[in-house]
Amino acid sequence: MKHKLIFRLAGLGLLMLMAASAKAGPIGFSFHDTTVVGGNLVEYPIYIDSSVTGLNVISYQIEFTFNTSLFTFVDAQSAGTLSAGWTTDVNQISVGKISVAGIGPALSGKGRLVIFRFMSNVFVNYNYGYFYFQKIMLNEGVPTTVKRDGYITIQPPPFITVNPNTALLTKGETQQFTVSGGKVPYVWSTTNPSVASINSSGLLTALQAGKTQVVCADSAGIVDTSGFVEVRGLKLWFRDTTRYQGQTLDLPVYTTDVTGLGIISGQFSVSYNQTLWTPSDIITTGTLLQTANTPTFSLTANQINVSFATSTPLTGSGILLYIRMKATKATYGGSGFNFISLLFNQTILSNTSNGYITVQQLSPVTITPYGNQTMLVGDSIQFNATGGTAPYTWSVADPLRATISPSGWLKATKSGIDTAIAQDILGSIGRSGKIDIYDFRLSVPDTSLIPASTVDIPFFVTPNTVGFPSVQMKITYSTGSYVQLMDIISAGTLTSGWSFGTSFGNGTATIAASGVTPVYSGGVLFKLRFAVPDSTPRPSTIYINLSSVLFKEGVPVPLIDNGYFTIANNAVFSVTPASGVIQSAAVSQKDSMTFTVHNSGTATLTSSMGITGSSEFTLSTYNISVPPGDSVKIKAYYLPTNAGGDTATINFNTNDPYHSSVHVQLIGKITQFPIIGVNPSFIDFGTVKVGQWKDTAVTISNTGSDTLKVTSVACSIGSFTARSTSFQVAPGNSFVDTLRFAPASIATFTSYFLVTNNGSSSPDTIKVTGVGQTALSVGTNNAVPNEFVLHQNYPNPFNPATTILFKVPNHGRALLKVYNMLGQEVAELFNDIVEPGKYYDARFDAKNLSSGIYLARLSFDNEQLMMKMTLMK
């Protein structure tokens, strides 16, 4: 109430003084930017920057806002200020908003009007607290005022950090600790020196089991203490190793020195991969547990559990015990052997270091010759082994069927099936293909005949060691309507004197014969007499096939070679494939398919070809000549003119009397494909100043039936760039890309963007042109040579880049930086020596930043200017 009354009583005086100050110019008020350390009391004055002498200023009212997350308001003081001795009224209107009013004798001069005190908060990073004037009034509004807002930079208080924060060590081990921040020299210590000691450089040595902490103090007395460092009395570990498939491994479990720990019992579990290893035993011979009771172990899923006990405490270091395991033969790979839980004497914990054990794949052994083999009893074949690790041990799957030497020489001894096997020194095994062993060979020779009244076809056998007194078989032969089997001839053959039973049909015959004396020798078994009339078509090929062959109730076993004979002297036409489908990737794209014309006859084959149907099919040639037993390749081409399918027929007219007219059907298809569209296809960027740019949108459309895949949008001139250089466009959709012209010099630029894609017309082009003019980057303006200016960025809002212009009053170094609203620096745009009276520009590219408000701060000669910028993505 007292303060309000004073203002009322002064009202009349103010009215008289207003007339005296009505002609005074605006009075400047400001907060001055400063820097403080977080956690301290801050005195932040409001300044009168213009002299008020003679203006009869006897009262003021001021409101301003501040960031309450950074500062806590304490009080306001006028002692030592222009308003010392005045009556002041301070009120916190709302959170972060302060009102102050004062009344007293007329002010004179300039300087601090009133001082506000704030407590600054503590942060780990730099923060910036802004103070914004909301209202300034002198007297009842005269003289007028202008304002300059300010900010306080809060820097974090000094601190140091000890690294690492925690550690787990074994007695005797060391750990290097480091410190960041603070000032040298540092003093190191531990909270429990009996557990671990630390030297002047931060190297800690574990002395005995227990816990301690590491303490570091810098020369300024700043201290940091780590978390707990635990020291254990012993450590168990595995060493990484490797075994081959099928091999046995005695895996050692190592321990550090256990002397003095009084260990008489222990238990631990180890996880492993049971698809790779099978544990079988615990071995203590030659270990620390050699004189202890035999350890026990049990197996659960992927885990082995071990327990031991001894009457005498363990001493020394080395191998505690071995875990005996066998690597699987079925698979291979690496697996970890990890300690799960360890406890000694029920109370002593142990550190561990896990291991990684690899089951290495046996190098495969390959046996040549490859594939299945066919042999007769008495035949030999040399097998060879490669791969694996020599030397090799040779064997056969069935020793009753064949024998094999140490060098791989196999000899067939009895009819049946066998396999050669080679095993290398590491146990890797290679197997040959199936070996079919026969006692002898029964064959029908291939021959070429001329038409005659009859033809005798001999059946040959090779010698055998078993002997056979009987034989039966079924015979089939082709072209039975022309060539007829007339008789079985045994006279002068190995079956001379045998009894024969035969049954003839059209193209078939069944024969059964037996004799008194078994046949062992080789020669003609018997002959088949065929009637071959002159009317038999020429050429004709008669194939003779033997089936259901049985000698002496199944033994000996014959290897059968069927045969054929040919008649006449004609060309024989055939073509493969018999029809074709040609798929084209796009309209107007030619694709082809290859056909092969064969001549299996005895005369030269000639043929002319033509195509009926769609004109979109053509041939590589229209006349061919094929020698006997040879072939010729031709190509059919398909060049579609529309998206629909097409059909045609290749017509062969040959000199083969039985295939004089042959027709091959063709089908043409178009697979799915994209169709690219570019709008516009020509862009004139016009005139752009060097250092600036201009963007233009271009639409990439896909009117095809498959996804358009653009892999590159690029121009050979660096002044033209594309925002998106690779993308995909679904059928029927489009994509809008942005092309930019940023001239690198004063010149006219003309070029093409190449749009590389999976369409048939790739690469497609976009013609571009533009003119680079004089840059605005540095210009001379002598109108106001001592001007200190930070222009608003352009464009603003921007995405993703903008340009900032500034001018300085004197020669010196200018620094332009950008901060986010948390006061964190996001970019340094300019840091160089500048001249007065010239404009300078800087480009801010925020493509990696999120949308929001950013602050540009220009620093020069202990003065600063700030500006807000808006990034909108």
PDB file of N, CA, C and O in Angstrom, residues 458-484:
ATOM      1  N   PRO A 458      24.305-111.255 -85.331  1.00  0.00           N
ATOM      2  CA  PRO A 458      24.898-112.128 -84.317  1.00  0.00           C
ATOM      3  C   PRO A 458      24.742-111.552 -82.904  1.00  0.00           C
ATOM      4  O   PRO A 458      24.741-110.341 -82.715  1.00  0.00           O
ATOM      5  N   PHE A 459      24.631-112.456 -81.916  1.00  0.00           N
ATOM      6  CA  PHE A 459      24.652-112.102 -80.502  1.00  0.00           C
ATOM      7  C   PHE A 459      25.965-112.605 -79.927  1.00  0.00           C
ATOM      8  O   PHE A 459      26.230-113.811 -79.945  1.00  0.00           O
ATOM      9  N   PHE A 460      26.811-111.677 -79.420  1.00  0.00           N
ATOM     10  CA  PHE A 460      28.140-112.041 -78.932  1.00  0.00           C
ATOM     11  C   PHE A 460      28.155-112.134 -77.405  1.00  0.00           C
ATOM     12  O   PHE A 460      27.454-111.396 -76.705  1.00  0.00           O
ATOM     13  N   VAL A 461      28.995-113.052 -76.877  1.00  0.00           N
ATOM     14  CA  VAL A 461      29.285-113.120 -75.447  1.00  0.00           C
ATOM     15  C   VAL A 461      30.789-113.148 -75.270  1.00  0.00           C
ATOM     16  O   VAL A 461      31.526-113.612 -76.143  1.00  0.00           O
ATOM     17  N   THR A 462      31.226-112.603 -74.135  1.00  0.00           N
ATOM     18  CA  THR A 462      32.637-112.679 -73.766  1.00  0.00           C
ATOM     19  C   THR A 462      32.827-113.885 -72.846  1.00  0.00           C
ATOM     20  O   THR A 462      31.856-114.430 -72.302  1.00  0.00           O
ATOM     21  N   PRO A 463      34.072-114.310 -72.599  1.00  0.00           N
ATOM     22  CA  PRO A 463      34.292-115.482 -71.723  1.00  0.00           C
ATOM     23  C   PRO A 463      33.783-115.217 -70.307  1.00  0.00           C
ATOM     24  O   PRO A 463      33.732-114.075 -69.841  1.00  0.00           O
ATOM     25  N   ASN A 464      33.415-116.274 -69.587  1.00  0.00           N
ATOM     26  CA  ASN A 464      33.006-116.176 -68.197  1.00  0.00           C
ATOM     27  C   ASN A 464      33.628-117.331 -67.422  1.00  0.00           C
ATOM     28  O   ASN A 464      33.995-118.352 -67.984  1.00  0.00           O
ATOM     29  N   THR A 465      33.724-117.193 -66.129  1.00  0.00           N
ATOM     30  CA  THR A 465      34.372-118.206 -65.286  1.00  0.00           C
ATOM     31  C   THR A 465      33.376-119.112 -64.586  1.00  0.00           C
ATOM     32  O   THR A 465      33.780-120.053 -63.901  1.00  0.00           O
ATOM     33  N   VAL A 466      32.081-118.799 -64.729  1.00  0.00           N
ATOM     34  CA  VAL A 466      31.055-119.581 -64.031  1.00  0.00           C
ATOM     35  C   VAL A 466      30.513-120.690 -64.924  1.00  0.00           C
ATOM     36  O   VAL A 466      30.314-121.825 -64.489  1.00  0.00           O
ATOM     37  N   GLY A 467      30.293-120.347 -66.189  1.00  0.00           N
ATOM     38  CA  GLY A 467      29.706-121.307 -67.127  1.00  0.00           C
ATOM     39  C   GLY A 467      28.186-121.299 -67.026  1.00  0.00           C
ATOM     40  O   GLY A 467      27.620-121.163 -65.949  1.00  0.00           O
ATOM     41  N   PHE A 468      27.534-121.449 -68.198  1.00  0.00           N
ATOM     42  CA  PHE A 468      26.063-121.507 -68.197  1.00  0.00           C
ATOM     43  C   PHE A 468      25.617-122.549 -69.217  1.00  0.00           C
ATOM     44  O   PHE A 468      26.099-122.585 -70.342  1.00  0.00           O
ATOM     45  N   PRO A 469      24.668-123.420 -68.825  1.00  0.00           N
ATOM     46  CA  PRO A 469      24.128-124.434 -69.742  1.00  0.00           C
ATOM     47  C   PRO A 469      22.766-124.044 -70.289  1.00  0.00           C
ATOM     48  O   PRO A 469      22.133-124.843 -71.007  1.00  0.00           O
ATOM     49  N   SER A 470      22.258-122.829 -69.931  1.00  0.00           N
ATOM     50  CA  SER A 470      20.923-122.439 -70.401  1.00  0.00           C
ATOM     51  C   SER A 470      20.862-120.922 -70.492  1.00  0.00           C
ATOM     52  O   SER A 470      21.638-120.208 -69.854  1.00  0.00           O
ATOM     53  N   VAL A 471      19.866-120.459 -71.262  1.00  0.00           N
ATOM     54  CA  VAL A 471      19.649-119.036 -71.430  1.00  0.00           C
ATOM     55  C   VAL A 471      18.196-118.808 -71.825  1.00  0.00           C
ATOM     56  O   VAL A 471      17.614-119.648 -72.536  1.00  0.00           O
ATOM     57  N   GLN A 472      17.647-117.685 -71.342  1.00  0.00           N
ATOM     58  CA  GLN A 472      16.331-117.261 -71.792  1.00  0.00           C
ATOM     59  C   GLN A 472      16.297-115.742 -71.799  1.00  0.00           C
ATOM     60  O   GLN A 472      16.959-115.077 -71.009  1.00  0.00           O
ATOM     61  N   MET A 473      15.511-115.188 -72.739  1.00  0.00           N
ATOM     62  CA  MET A 473      15.447-113.724 -72.879  1.00  0.00           C
ATOM     63  C   MET A 473      14.260-113.345 -73.724  1.00  0.00           C
ATOM     64  O   MET A 473      13.676-114.192 -74.432  1.00  0.00           O
ATOM     65  N   LYS A 474      13.913-112.034 -73.632  1.00  0.00           N
ATOM     66  CA  LYS A 474      12.899-111.461 -74.497  1.00  0.00           C
ATOM     67  C   LYS A 474      13.572-110.439 -75.398  1.00  0.00           C
ATOM     68  O   LYS A 474      14.404-109.649 -74.943  1.00  0.00           O
ATOM     69  N   ILE A 475      13.207-110.450 -76.685  1.00  0.00           N
ATOM     70  CA  ILE A 475      13.811-109.557 -77.683  1.00  0.00           C
ATOM     71  C   ILE A 475      12.699-108.707 -78.286  1.00  0.00           C
ATOM     72  O   ILE A 475      11.657-109.230 -78.686  1.00  0.00           O
ATOM     73  N   THR A 476      12.938-107.394 -78.323  1.00  0.00           N
ATOM     74  CA  THR A 476      12.022-106.489 -79.026  1.00  0.00           C
ATOM     75  C   THR A 476      12.817-105.728 -80.060  1.00  0.00           C
ATOM     76  O   THR A 476      13.992-105.437 -79.880  1.00  0.00           O
ATOM     77  N   TYR A 477      12.153-105.443 -81.177  1.00  0.00           N
ATOM     78  CA  TYR A 477      12.825-104.692 -82.231  1.00  0.00           C
ATOM     79  C   TYR A 477      11.803-103.771 -82.879  1.00  0.00           C
ATOM     80  O   TYR A 477      10.621-104.039 -82.916  1.00  0.00           O
ATOM     81  N   SER A 478      12.275-102.642 -83.400  1.00  0.00           N
ATOM     82  CA  SER A 478      11.390-101.620 -83.954  1.00  0.00           C
ATOM     83  C   SER A 478      11.101-101.897 -85.421  1.00  0.00           C
ATOM     84  O   SER A 478      11.697-102.781 -86.039  1.00  0.00           O
ATOM     85  N   THR A 479      10.191-101.067 -85.976  1.00  0.00           N
ATOM     86  CA  THR A 479       9.745-101.182 -87.384  1.00  0.00           C
ATOM     87  C   THR A 479       9.371-102.614 -87.725  1.00  0.00           C
ATOM     88  O   THR A 479       9.723-103.135 -88.773  1.00  0.00           O
ATOM     89  N   GLY A 480       8.653-103.240 -86.800  1.00  0.00           N
ATOM     90  CA  GLY A 480       8.273-104.646 -87.029  1.00  0.00           C
ATOM     91  C   GLY A 480       7.362-104.849 -88.215  1.00  0.00           C
ATOM     92  O   GLY A 480       7.294-105.957 -88.769  1.00  0.00           O
ATOM     93  N   SER A 481       6.655-103.770 -88.624  1.00  0.00           N
ATOM     94  CA  SER A 481       5.741-103.954 -89.769  1.00  0.00           C
ATOM     95  C   SER A 481       6.492-104.076 -91.076  1.00  0.00           C
ATOM     96  O   SER A 481       5.912-104.475 -92.094  1.00  0.00           O
ATOM     97  N   TYR A 482       7.782-103.723 -91.062  1.00  0.00           N
ATOM     98  CA  TYR A 482       8.572-103.832 -92.291  1.00  0.00           C
ATOM     99  C   TYR A 482       9.596-104.959 -92.209  1.00  0.00           C
ATOM    100  O   TYR A 482       9.796-105.717 -93.152  1.00  0.00           O
ATOM    101  N   VAL A 483      10.288-105.045 -91.079  1.00  0.00           N
ATOM    102  CA  VAL A 483      11.334-106.058 -90.901  1.00  0.00           C
ATOM    103  C   VAL A 483      10.785-107.152 -89.992  1.00  0.00           C
ATOM    104  O   VAL A 483      10.276-106.846 -88.903  1.00  0.00           O
ATOM    105  N   GLN A 484      10.909-108.396 -90.403  1.00  0.00           N
ATOM    106  CA  GLN A 484      10.364-109.517 -89.654  1.00  0.00           C
ATOM    107  C   GLN A 484      11.468-110.473 -89.217  1.00  0.00           C
ATOM    108  O   GLN A 484      12.387-110.773 -89.977  1.00  0.00           O
TER     109      GLN A 484
END
